[in-house]
Amino acid sequence: MTVSRRMPAEWEKHRATWIAWPHNREDWHDKFETIPWVYAEITRALTRSEFVEIICSSESDRDEAKFCLDYHLVDPKKYRLHVQKTNRTWLRDSAPTAVFENGTAIKWIEWTFNAWAKYDDFIEDQNVPKLVSEISNHSNIKALRPDNKKNLVLEGGAIETDGEGTLIVTEECLQSDIQCRNKGLTKEGYEQAFKEYLGIDKTIWLVAGCSGDDTHGHIDDIARFTDTNKVLLAFEDDTNEEFHKISIENEKILKNTKNAKGESIQVTRLPMPRVIYFGDERLPASYANFYIANESIIVPTFNDKNDRVALNIIAEAFPKHEIIGISSIDLVLGFGT
């Protein structure tokens, strides 16, 4: 029997959103005390339209989560707390990817997570897919490289789909020798894996991600589908910034590439916020790192003049969704929002 799979777009209806409660103080340095409250606010926003499954790394983290959520008046009937030890909280990357198999059956594609080929502590995060599978009662499919059948290393933040067979990735993330996920795996090899596990017919390779991104080129900071032939593209207007030239190249690629249906892609520029540093560390502040819930979109904001511009652009792209800004000046210190 031939197995067909389809990775849905983020805007498609879903039962729940999975998040992990923050606990790794090293990720946020001296600002950690503010971060649990940001997560409480994110959860409050999410529960307005869907259930939230929350992974807590310890019993004490679970107690803290309950405390913060109660203070934000989050309805306890709209979330569940699970205790499972983790290294970090970025579930878009360490959790599995949902697909439809043969039209209706939900399966999880389990990638191998190695902390973006940068950090040494990731063993606990590799247990996340098993927990998600058990709690959701949907089975996992272990993704393997097509060339040597070894585990395929990938993160959810590295892939962006329209839900209809088109995927966007960056060469910086998947073809560079820096933070190399799968040594020797060619573009053709990746595309074969995307076809097998996600049902992708067309993969679009952009050049690179934004400055300050410690994942080395994740797509979820720069290019997001809003429809099968429409993309919001993070674009740096400042000609003194390295990402300005990259923005131009990425835009050119998208405008000269058709999607899996043979349609031209309409590109709308999404501005970048001001450059944000914490000491000497450049941080990956980007409005493109939003999340699409069932009835709302949660957008990181940075106390910047472009906050309002970005929120309006996203609102125009998703007229049926409520657009909710989440102040992320502290959150982005963890190199993500």
mmCIF file of C-alpha atoms in Angstrom:
data_model
loop_
_atom_site.group_PDB
_atom_site.id
_atom_site.type_symbol
_atom_site.label_atom_id
_atom_site.label_comp_id
_atom_site.label_asym_id
_atom_site.label_seq_id
_atom_site.Cartn_x
_atom_site.Cartn_y
_atom_site.Cartn_z
ATOM 1 C CA MET A 1 0.000 0.000 0.000
ATOM 2 C CA THR A 2 1.336 3.394 -0.991
ATOM 3 C CA VAL A 3 1.514 5.852 1.908
ATOM 4 C CA SER A 4 0.772 9.481 1.179
ATOM 5 C CA ARG A 5 1.445 12.230 3.695
ATOM 6 C CA ARG A 6 0.657 15.931 3.944
ATOM 7 C CA MET A 7 2.094 18.435 6.370
ATOM 8 C CA PRO A 8 -0.681 20.961 7.083
ATOM 9 C CA ALA A 9 -0.158 24.701 7.123
ATOM 10 C CA GLU A 10 0.094 26.300 10.555
ATOM 11 C CA TRP A 11 -3.239 28.099 10.074
ATOM 12 C CA GLU A 12 -5.188 24.858 9.686
ATOM 13 C CA LYS A 13 -7.532 23.887 12.527
ATOM 14 C CA HIS A 14 -5.842 22.087 15.410
ATOM 15 C CA ARG A 15 -6.889 20.738 18.796
ATOM 16 C CA ALA A 16 -4.029 22.063 20.869
ATOM 17 C CA THR A 17 -0.761 23.933 20.976
ATOM 18 C CA TRP A 18 2.209 22.406 22.772
ATOM 19 C CA ILE A 19 4.639 24.585 24.706
ATOM 20 C CA ALA A 20 7.333 23.888 27.313
ATOM 21 C CA TRP A 21 7.593 25.948 30.481
ATOM 22 C CA PRO A 22 10.890 27.893 30.730
ATOM 23 C CA HIS A 23 13.413 26.612 33.257
ATOM 24 C CA ASN A 24 16.925 26.905 31.804
ATOM 25 C CA ARG A 25 18.195 30.078 33.458
ATOM 26 C CA GLU A 26 21.328 30.147 31.270
ATOM 27 C CA ASP A 27 19.181 30.833 28.209
ATOM 28 C CA TRP A 28 18.001 34.171 29.610
ATOM 29 C CA HIS A 29 20.882 35.213 31.872
ATOM 30 C CA ASP A 30 19.861 37.898 34.380
ATOM 31 C CA LYS A 31 16.397 38.312 32.848
ATOM 32 C CA PHE A 32 15.081 34.848 33.621
ATOM 33 C CA GLU A 33 12.673 36.013 36.347
ATOM 34 C CA THR A 34 10.550 37.801 33.722
ATOM 35 C CA ILE A 35 10.286 34.859 31.331
ATOM 36 C CA PRO A 36 7.730 32.634 33.142
ATOM 37 C CA TRP A 37 5.356 35.608 33.167
ATOM 38 C CA VAL A 38 5.792 36.029 29.409
ATOM 39 C CA TYR A 39 4.871 32.372 28.969
ATOM 40 C CA ALA A 40 1.840 32.840 31.192
ATOM 41 C CA GLU A 41 0.704 35.668 28.929
ATOM 42 C CA ILE A 42 1.326 33.551 25.814
ATOM 43 C CA THR A 43 -0.762 30.767 27.354
ATOM 44 C CA ARG A 44 -3.543 33.198 28.241
ATOM 45 C CA ALA A 45 -3.661 34.351 24.627
ATOM 46 C CA LEU A 46 -3.631 30.807 23.248
ATOM 47 C CA THR A 47 -6.415 29.502 25.477
ATOM 48 C CA ARG A 48 -8.800 32.011 23.964
ATOM 49 C CA SER A 49 -9.096 29.724 20.944
ATOM 50 C CA GLU A 50 -7.572 26.332 21.765
ATOM 51 C CA PHE A 51 -6.292 23.942 24.389
ATOM 52 C CA VAL A 52 -2.674 24.201 25.533
ATOM 53 C CA GLU A 53 -0.459 21.252 26.512
ATOM 54 C CA ILE A 54 2.437 22.419 28.695
ATOM 55 C CA ILE A 55 5.562 20.380 29.396
ATOM 56 C CA CYS A 56 7.225 21.181 32.720
ATOM 57 C CA SER A 57 10.745 19.929 33.374
ATOM 58 C CA SER A 58 10.136 19.157 37.077
ATOM 59 C CA GLU A 59 7.493 19.122 39.785
ATOM 60 C CA SER A 60 8.692 22.528 40.992
ATOM 61 C CA ASP A 61 8.428 23.928 37.458
ATOM 62 C CA ARG A 62 4.874 22.606 37.288
ATOM 63 C CA ASP A 63 4.043 24.376 40.561
ATOM 64 C CA GLU A 64 5.550 27.609 39.257
ATOM 65 C CA ALA A 65 3.587 27.317 36.020
ATOM 66 C CA LYS A 66 0.345 26.831 37.924
ATOM 67 C CA PHE A 67 1.142 29.846 40.108
ATOM 68 C CA CYS A 68 1.854 32.128 37.127
ATOM 69 C CA LEU A 69 -1.129 30.901 35.133
ATOM 70 C CA ASP A 70 -3.471 31.438 38.081
ATOM 71 C CA TYR A 71 -2.230 35.000 38.449
ATOM 72 C CA HIS A 72 -2.909 35.601 34.757
ATOM 73 C CA LEU A 73 -6.415 34.192 35.285
ATOM 74 C CA VAL A 74 -5.911 31.422 32.742
ATOM 75 C CA ASP A 75 -8.828 28.974 32.796
ATOM 76 C CA PRO A 76 -7.453 25.682 34.226
ATOM 77 C CA LYS A 77 -9.897 23.737 32.051
ATOM 78 C CA LYS A 78 -8.059 24.965 28.971
ATOM 79 C CA TYR A 79 -4.576 23.616 29.666
ATOM 80 C CA ARG A 80 -2.746 20.590 31.062
ATOM 81 C CA LEU A 81 0.612 20.430 32.790
ATOM 82 C CA HIS A 82 2.882 17.448 32.091
ATOM 83 C CA VAL A 83 6.125 16.677 33.900
ATOM 84 C CA GLN A 84 8.911 15.615 31.547
ATOM 85 C CA LYS A 85 12.525 16.662 31.933
ATOM 86 C CA THR A 86 13.785 18.861 29.087
ATOM 87 C CA ASN A 87 16.904 20.863 28.323
ATOM 88 C CA ARG A 88 15.177 23.820 26.680
ATOM 89 C CA THR A 89 11.735 25.153 25.879
ATOM 90 C CA TRP A 90 11.679 25.559 22.094
ATOM 91 C CA LEU A 91 9.139 22.881 21.148
ATOM 92 C CA ARG A 92 8.806 24.126 17.588
ATOM 93 C CA ASP A 93 12.239 22.566 17.189
ATOM 94 C CA SER A 94 12.400 19.596 19.581
ATOM 95 C CA ALA A 95 8.826 18.343 19.163
ATOM 96 C CA PRO A 96 7.676 16.180 16.233
ATOM 97 C CA THR A 97 5.879 17.487 13.148
ATOM 98 C CA ALA A 98 2.223 16.579 12.587
ATOM 99 C CA VAL A 99 1.161 15.158 9.233
ATOM 100 C CA PHE A 100 -1.959 13.631 7.755
ATOM 101 C CA GLU A 101 -1.360 10.105 6.467
ATOM 102 C CA ASN A 102 -3.527 8.755 3.664
ATOM 103 C CA GLY A 103 -5.838 11.732 3.993
ATOM 104 C CA THR A 104 -7.091 11.548 7.565
ATOM 105 C CA ALA A 105 -4.860 9.667 10.018
ATOM 106 C CA ILE A 106 -2.677 11.946 12.143
ATOM 107 C CA LYS A 107 0.945 10.867 12.592
ATOM 108 C CA TRP A 108 3.972 12.530 14.134
ATOM 109 C CA ILE A 109 7.201 12.754 12.147
ATOM 110 C CA GLU A 110 9.991 12.406 14.698
ATOM 111 C CA TRP A 111 13.145 14.243 13.717
ATOM 112 C CA THR A 112 16.362 13.807 15.654
ATOM 113 C CA PHE A 113 17.076 16.919 17.699
ATOM 114 C CA ASN A 114 20.695 17.866 18.492
ATOM 115 C CA ALA A 115 20.274 21.451 19.771
ATOM 116 C CA TRP A 116 20.821 23.051 16.377
ATOM 117 C CA ALA A 117 24.224 21.338 16.090
ATOM 118 C CA LYS A 118 25.530 23.980 18.488
ATOM 119 C CA TYR A 119 24.959 23.020 22.140
ATOM 120 C CA ASP A 120 25.946 19.894 24.038
ATOM 121 C CA ASP A 121 22.868 19.530 26.247
ATOM 122 C CA PHE A 122 19.969 18.059 24.282
ATOM 123 C CA ILE A 123 19.521 14.449 25.444
ATOM 124 C CA GLU A 124 16.443 15.245 27.548
ATOM 125 C CA ASP A 125 14.872 17.144 24.646
ATOM 126 C CA GLN A 126 15.088 13.992 22.539
ATOM 127 C CA ASN A 127 12.404 12.460 24.790
ATOM 128 C CA VAL A 128 9.829 15.110 23.825
ATOM 129 C CA PRO A 129 8.460 13.282 20.726
ATOM 130 C CA LYS A 130 7.690 10.166 22.770
ATOM 131 C CA LEU A 131 5.736 12.195 25.344
ATOM 132 C CA VAL A 132 3.794 14.064 22.659
ATOM 133 C CA SER A 133 2.917 10.753 21.008
ATOM 134 C CA GLU A 134 1.725 9.184 24.255
ATOM 135 C CA ILE A 135 -0.364 12.152 25.388
ATOM 136 C CA SER A 136 -1.932 12.791 21.978
ATOM 137 C CA ASN A 137 -2.422 9.082 21.219
ATOM 138 C CA HIS A 138 -0.915 9.397 17.752
ATOM 139 C CA SER A 139 2.072 7.282 16.718
ATOM 140 C CA ASN A 140 5.526 8.537 15.742
ATOM 141 C CA ILE A 141 7.379 7.835 12.514
ATOM 142 C CA LYS A 142 11.144 8.081 12.875
ATOM 143 C CA ALA A 143 12.617 10.159 10.046
ATOM 144 C CA LEU A 144 15.729 8.679 8.422
ATOM 145 C CA ARG A 145 18.163 10.083 5.888
ATOM 146 C CA PRO A 146 17.450 8.760 2.388
ATOM 147 C CA ASP A 147 21.150 8.278 1.603
ATOM 148 C CA ASN A 148 22.352 6.171 4.542
ATOM 149 C CA LYS A 149 19.248 5.481 6.676
ATOM 150 C CA LYS A 150 20.757 7.183 9.711
ATOM 151 C CA ASN A 151 18.604 9.444 11.877
ATOM 152 C CA LEU A 152 17.582 12.649 10.101
ATOM 153 C CA VAL A 153 18.405 15.756 12.155
ATOM 154 C CA LEU A 154 15.929 18.593 11.673
ATOM 155 C CA GLU A 155 13.902 21.175 13.577
ATOM 156 C CA GLY A 156 10.392 22.440 12.972
ATOM 157 C CA GLY A 157 11.679 26.009 12.814
ATOM 158 C CA ALA A 158 13.742 25.085 9.749
ATOM 159 C CA ILE A 159 10.727 24.267 7.573
ATOM 160 C CA GLU A 160 7.733 26.357 6.454
ATOM 161 C CA THR A 161 4.862 24.938 4.382
ATOM 162 C CA ASP A 162 1.719 26.184 2.697
ATOM 163 C CA GLY A 163 -0.008 22.876 3.458
ATOM 164 C CA GLU A 164 -0.356 22.117 -0.251
ATOM 165 C CA GLY A 165 3.014 20.630 -1.113
ATOM 166 C CA THR A 166 5.342 23.629 -1.049
ATOM 167 C CA LEU A 167 8.117 24.041 1.517
ATOM 168 C CA ILE A 168 10.560 26.899 2.169
ATOM 169 C CA VAL A 169 13.966 26.354 3.806
ATOM 170 C CA THR A 170 17.348 28.119 3.788
ATOM 171 C CA GLU A 171 20.678 26.966 2.432
ATOM 172 C CA GLU A 172 22.388 28.516 5.459
ATOM 173 C CA CYS A 173 20.579 26.112 7.766
ATOM 174 C CA LEU A 174 20.646 22.888 5.760
ATOM 175 C CA GLN A 175 23.638 23.173 3.423
ATOM 176 C CA SER A 176 26.302 24.961 5.456
ATOM 177 C CA ASP A 177 29.284 23.292 7.117
ATOM 178 C CA ILE A 178 28.598 25.543 10.119
ATOM 179 C CA GLN A 179 26.166 23.889 12.569
ATOM 180 C CA CYS A 180 25.810 21.086 10.042
ATOM 181 C CA ARG A 181 22.803 18.889 10.832
ATOM 182 C CA ASN A 182 23.328 16.066 8.357
ATOM 183 C CA LYS A 183 26.858 15.974 6.993
ATOM 184 C CA GLY A 184 26.918 15.120 3.292
ATOM 185 C CA LEU A 185 23.152 15.296 2.740
ATOM 186 C CA THR A 186 22.557 17.171 -0.509
ATOM 187 C CA LYS A 187 19.641 19.389 -1.478
ATOM 188 C CA GLU A 188 18.279 16.483 -3.502
ATOM 189 C CA GLY A 189 18.555 14.248 -0.440
ATOM 190 C CA TYR A 190 16.652 16.698 1.726
ATOM 191 C CA GLU A 191 13.980 17.095 -0.940
ATOM 192 C CA GLN A 192 13.597 13.319 -1.121
ATOM 193 C CA ALA A 193 13.085 13.215 2.661
ATOM 194 C CA PHE A 194 10.619 16.126 2.539
ATOM 195 C CA LYS A 195 8.655 14.265 -0.123
ATOM 196 C CA GLU A 196 8.592 11.000 1.833
ATOM 197 C CA TYR A 197 7.766 12.327 5.278
ATOM 198 C CA LEU A 198 5.886 15.580 4.598
ATOM 199 C CA GLY A 199 4.403 15.095 1.134
ATOM 200 C CA ILE A 200 6.357 18.022 -0.302
ATOM 201 C CA ASP A 201 6.464 18.386 -4.085
ATOM 202 C CA LYS A 202 8.336 21.706 -4.293
ATOM 203 C CA THR A 203 11.111 22.923 -1.989
ATOM 204 C CA ILE A 204 12.184 26.555 -2.256
ATOM 205 C CA TRP A 205 15.726 27.273 -1.052
ATOM 206 C CA LEU A 206 16.290 30.788 0.247
ATOM 207 C CA VAL A 207 19.811 32.027 0.918
ATOM 208 C CA ALA A 208 19.968 32.646 4.660
ATOM 209 C CA GLY A 209 18.187 33.730 7.814
ATOM 210 C CA CYS A 210 18.390 36.898 9.864
ATOM 211 C CA SER A 211 21.324 38.260 11.850
ATOM 212 C CA GLY A 212 21.754 37.033 15.418
ATOM 213 C CA ASP A 213 20.010 33.703 14.810
ATOM 214 C CA ASP A 214 21.896 31.036 16.750
ATOM 215 C CA THR A 215 20.072 28.298 14.813
ATOM 216 C CA HIS A 216 22.075 29.421 11.757
ATOM 217 C CA GLY A 217 19.304 30.147 9.317
ATOM 218 C CA HIS A 218 15.886 29.048 10.526
ATOM 219 C CA ILE A 219 13.127 29.931 8.086
ATOM 220 C CA ASP A 220 10.604 30.818 10.823
ATOM 221 C CA ASP A 221 12.410 34.106 11.431
ATOM 222 C CA ILE A 222 12.228 35.306 7.835
ATOM 223 C CA ALA A 223 9.573 33.789 5.552
ATOM 224 C CA ARG A 224 6.024 32.709 6.435
ATOM 225 C CA PHE A 225 3.231 31.525 4.188
ATOM 226 C CA THR A 226 -0.109 33.284 4.628
ATOM 227 C CA ASP A 227 -1.768 31.372 1.768
ATOM 228 C CA THR A 228 -0.653 28.834 -0.810
ATOM 229 C CA ASN A 229 0.805 31.567 -3.023
ATOM 230 C CA LYS A 230 1.461 34.372 -0.531
ATOM 231 C CA VAL A 231 4.504 34.894 1.702
ATOM 232 C CA LEU A 232 5.392 37.475 4.324
ATOM 233 C CA LEU A 233 9.135 38.086 4.010
ATOM 234 C CA ALA A 234 11.228 39.710 6.704
ATOM 235 C CA PHE A 235 13.049 42.528 4.922
ATOM 236 C CA GLU A 236 15.860 44.695 6.270
ATOM 237 C CA ASP A 237 15.764 48.218 4.822
ATOM 238 C CA ASP A 238 18.988 49.383 6.465
ATOM 239 C CA THR A 239 21.677 49.110 3.785
ATOM 240 C CA ASN A 240 24.377 48.985 6.461
ATOM 241 C CA GLU A 241 22.999 45.685 7.756
ATOM 242 C CA GLU A 242 24.247 42.384 6.318
ATOM 243 C CA PHE A 243 20.677 41.089 6.240
ATOM 244 C CA HIS A 244 19.726 43.820 3.747
ATOM 245 C CA LYS A 245 21.516 42.071 0.869
ATOM 246 C CA ILE A 246 20.200 38.704 2.025
ATOM 247 C CA SER A 247 16.661 40.131 2.077
ATOM 248 C CA ILE A 248 17.006 41.239 -1.541
ATOM 249 C CA GLU A 249 18.282 37.815 -2.607
ATOM 250 C CA ASN A 250 15.547 35.978 -0.713
ATOM 251 C CA GLU A 251 12.881 38.196 -2.241
ATOM 252 C CA LYS A 252 14.254 37.647 -5.742
ATOM 253 C CA ILE A 253 14.188 33.861 -5.281
ATOM 254 C CA LEU A 254 10.578 33.860 -4.071
ATOM 255 C CA LYS A 255 9.364 36.147 -6.836
ATOM 256 C CA ASN A 256 11.024 34.010 -9.505
ATOM 257 C CA THR A 257 9.836 30.657 -8.162
ATOM 258 C CA LYS A 258 6.443 28.999 -8.529
ATOM 259 C CA ASN A 259 4.765 26.902 -5.856
ATOM 260 C CA ALA A 260 3.851 23.225 -6.143
ATOM 261 C CA LYS A 261 0.659 24.195 -7.983
ATOM 262 C CA GLY A 262 2.601 26.184 -10.580
ATOM 263 C CA GLU A 263 1.417 29.528 -9.202
ATOM 264 C CA SER A 264 3.585 32.615 -8.860
ATOM 265 C CA ILE A 265 4.268 33.659 -5.264
ATOM 266 C CA GLN A 266 3.152 37.065 -4.042
ATOM 267 C CA VAL A 267 5.676 38.536 -1.600
ATOM 268 C CA THR A 268 4.837 41.143 1.021
ATOM 269 C CA ARG A 269 7.702 42.732 2.906
ATOM 270 C CA LEU A 270 7.573 42.580 6.677
ATOM 271 C CA PRO A 271 9.855 45.196 8.281
ATOM 272 C CA MET A 272 12.542 44.334 10.789
ATOM 273 C CA PRO A 273 12.557 45.933 14.241
ATOM 274 C CA ARG A 274 15.497 47.931 15.491
ATOM 275 C CA VAL A 275 18.699 45.995 16.087
ATOM 276 C CA ILE A 276 18.639 44.513 19.593
ATOM 277 C CA TYR A 277 21.703 43.591 21.612
ATOM 278 C CA PHE A 278 22.198 42.292 25.131
ATOM 279 C CA GLY A 279 25.750 43.334 25.905
ATOM 280 C CA ASP A 280 27.772 42.022 22.970
ATOM 281 C CA GLU A 281 25.134 39.492 21.901
ATOM 282 C CA ARG A 282 23.140 40.250 18.749
ATOM 283 C CA LEU A 283 19.612 38.902 19.163
ATOM 284 C CA PRO A 284 17.336 37.539 16.394
ATOM 285 C CA ALA A 285 14.447 39.973 16.757
ATOM 286 C CA SER A 286 11.949 39.385 13.945
ATOM 287 C CA TYR A 287 8.214 39.894 13.537
ATOM 288 C CA ALA A 288 8.128 36.851 11.243
ATOM 289 C CA ASN A 289 8.581 34.611 14.278
ATOM 290 C CA PHE A 290 4.832 34.753 14.970
ATOM 291 C CA TYR A 291 2.556 31.823 15.822
ATOM 292 C CA ILE A 292 -0.817 31.103 14.203
ATOM 293 C CA ALA A 293 -3.441 29.857 16.637
ATOM 294 C CA ASN A 294 -6.954 28.860 15.579
ATOM 295 C CA GLU A 295 -8.479 32.319 15.948
ATOM 296 C CA SER A 296 -5.520 34.552 16.716
ATOM 297 C CA ILE A 297 -1.925 35.213 15.800
ATOM 298 C CA ILE A 298 0.633 35.881 18.503
ATOM 299 C CA VAL A 299 3.289 38.304 17.278
ATOM 300 C CA PRO A 300 6.526 39.278 19.058
ATOM 301 C CA THR A 301 6.910 43.034 19.546
ATOM 302 C CA PHE A 302 10.022 44.980 20.513
ATOM 303 C CA ASN A 303 9.060 48.463 21.733
ATOM 304 C CA ASP A 304 9.850 49.730 18.262
ATOM 305 C CA LYS A 305 8.210 52.073 15.765
ATOM 306 C CA ASN A 306 7.791 49.157 13.359
ATOM 307 C CA ASP A 307 5.708 47.167 15.858
ATOM 308 C CA ARG A 308 2.514 48.812 14.662
ATOM 309 C CA VAL A 309 3.513 48.527 11.007
ATOM 310 C CA ALA A 310 4.214 44.803 11.338
ATOM 311 C CA LEU A 311 1.022 44.114 13.280
ATOM 312 C CA ASN A 312 -1.028 45.867 10.591
ATOM 313 C CA ILE A 313 0.664 43.929 7.774
ATOM 314 C CA ILE A 314 0.016 40.620 9.520
ATOM 315 C CA ALA A 315 -3.588 41.671 10.209
ATOM 316 C CA GLU A 316 -4.113 42.362 6.511
ATOM 317 C CA ALA A 317 -2.688 38.948 5.647
ATOM 318 C CA PHE A 318 -4.947 37.186 8.159
ATOM 319 C CA PRO A 319 -8.208 39.194 8.261
ATOM 320 C CA LYS A 320 -10.117 36.458 10.136
ATOM 321 C CA HIS A 321 -7.614 36.281 12.991
ATOM 322 C CA GLU A 322 -7.198 38.508 16.015
ATOM 323 C CA ILE A 323 -3.643 39.871 16.089
ATOM 324 C CA ILE A 324 -2.087 39.858 19.569
ATOM 325 C CA GLY A 325 1.298 41.443 20.234
ATOM 326 C CA ILE A 326 3.478 39.921 22.945
ATOM 327 C CA SER A 327 6.288 42.124 24.289
ATOM 328 C CA SER A 328 9.431 40.104 23.570
ATOM 329 C CA ILE A 329 12.313 42.360 24.581
ATOM 330 C CA ASP A 330 13.195 39.920 27.373
ATOM 331 C CA LEU A 331 12.023 36.740 25.604
ATOM 332 C CA VAL A 332 14.302 37.238 22.593
ATOM 333 C CA LEU A 333 17.358 37.002 24.858
ATOM 334 C CA GLY A 334 16.760 33.233 24.650
ATOM 335 C CA PHE A 335 17.475 33.550 20.883
ATOM 336 C CA GLY A 336 13.855 33.003 19.887
ATOM 337 C CA THR A 337 10.353 34.313 20.405
#
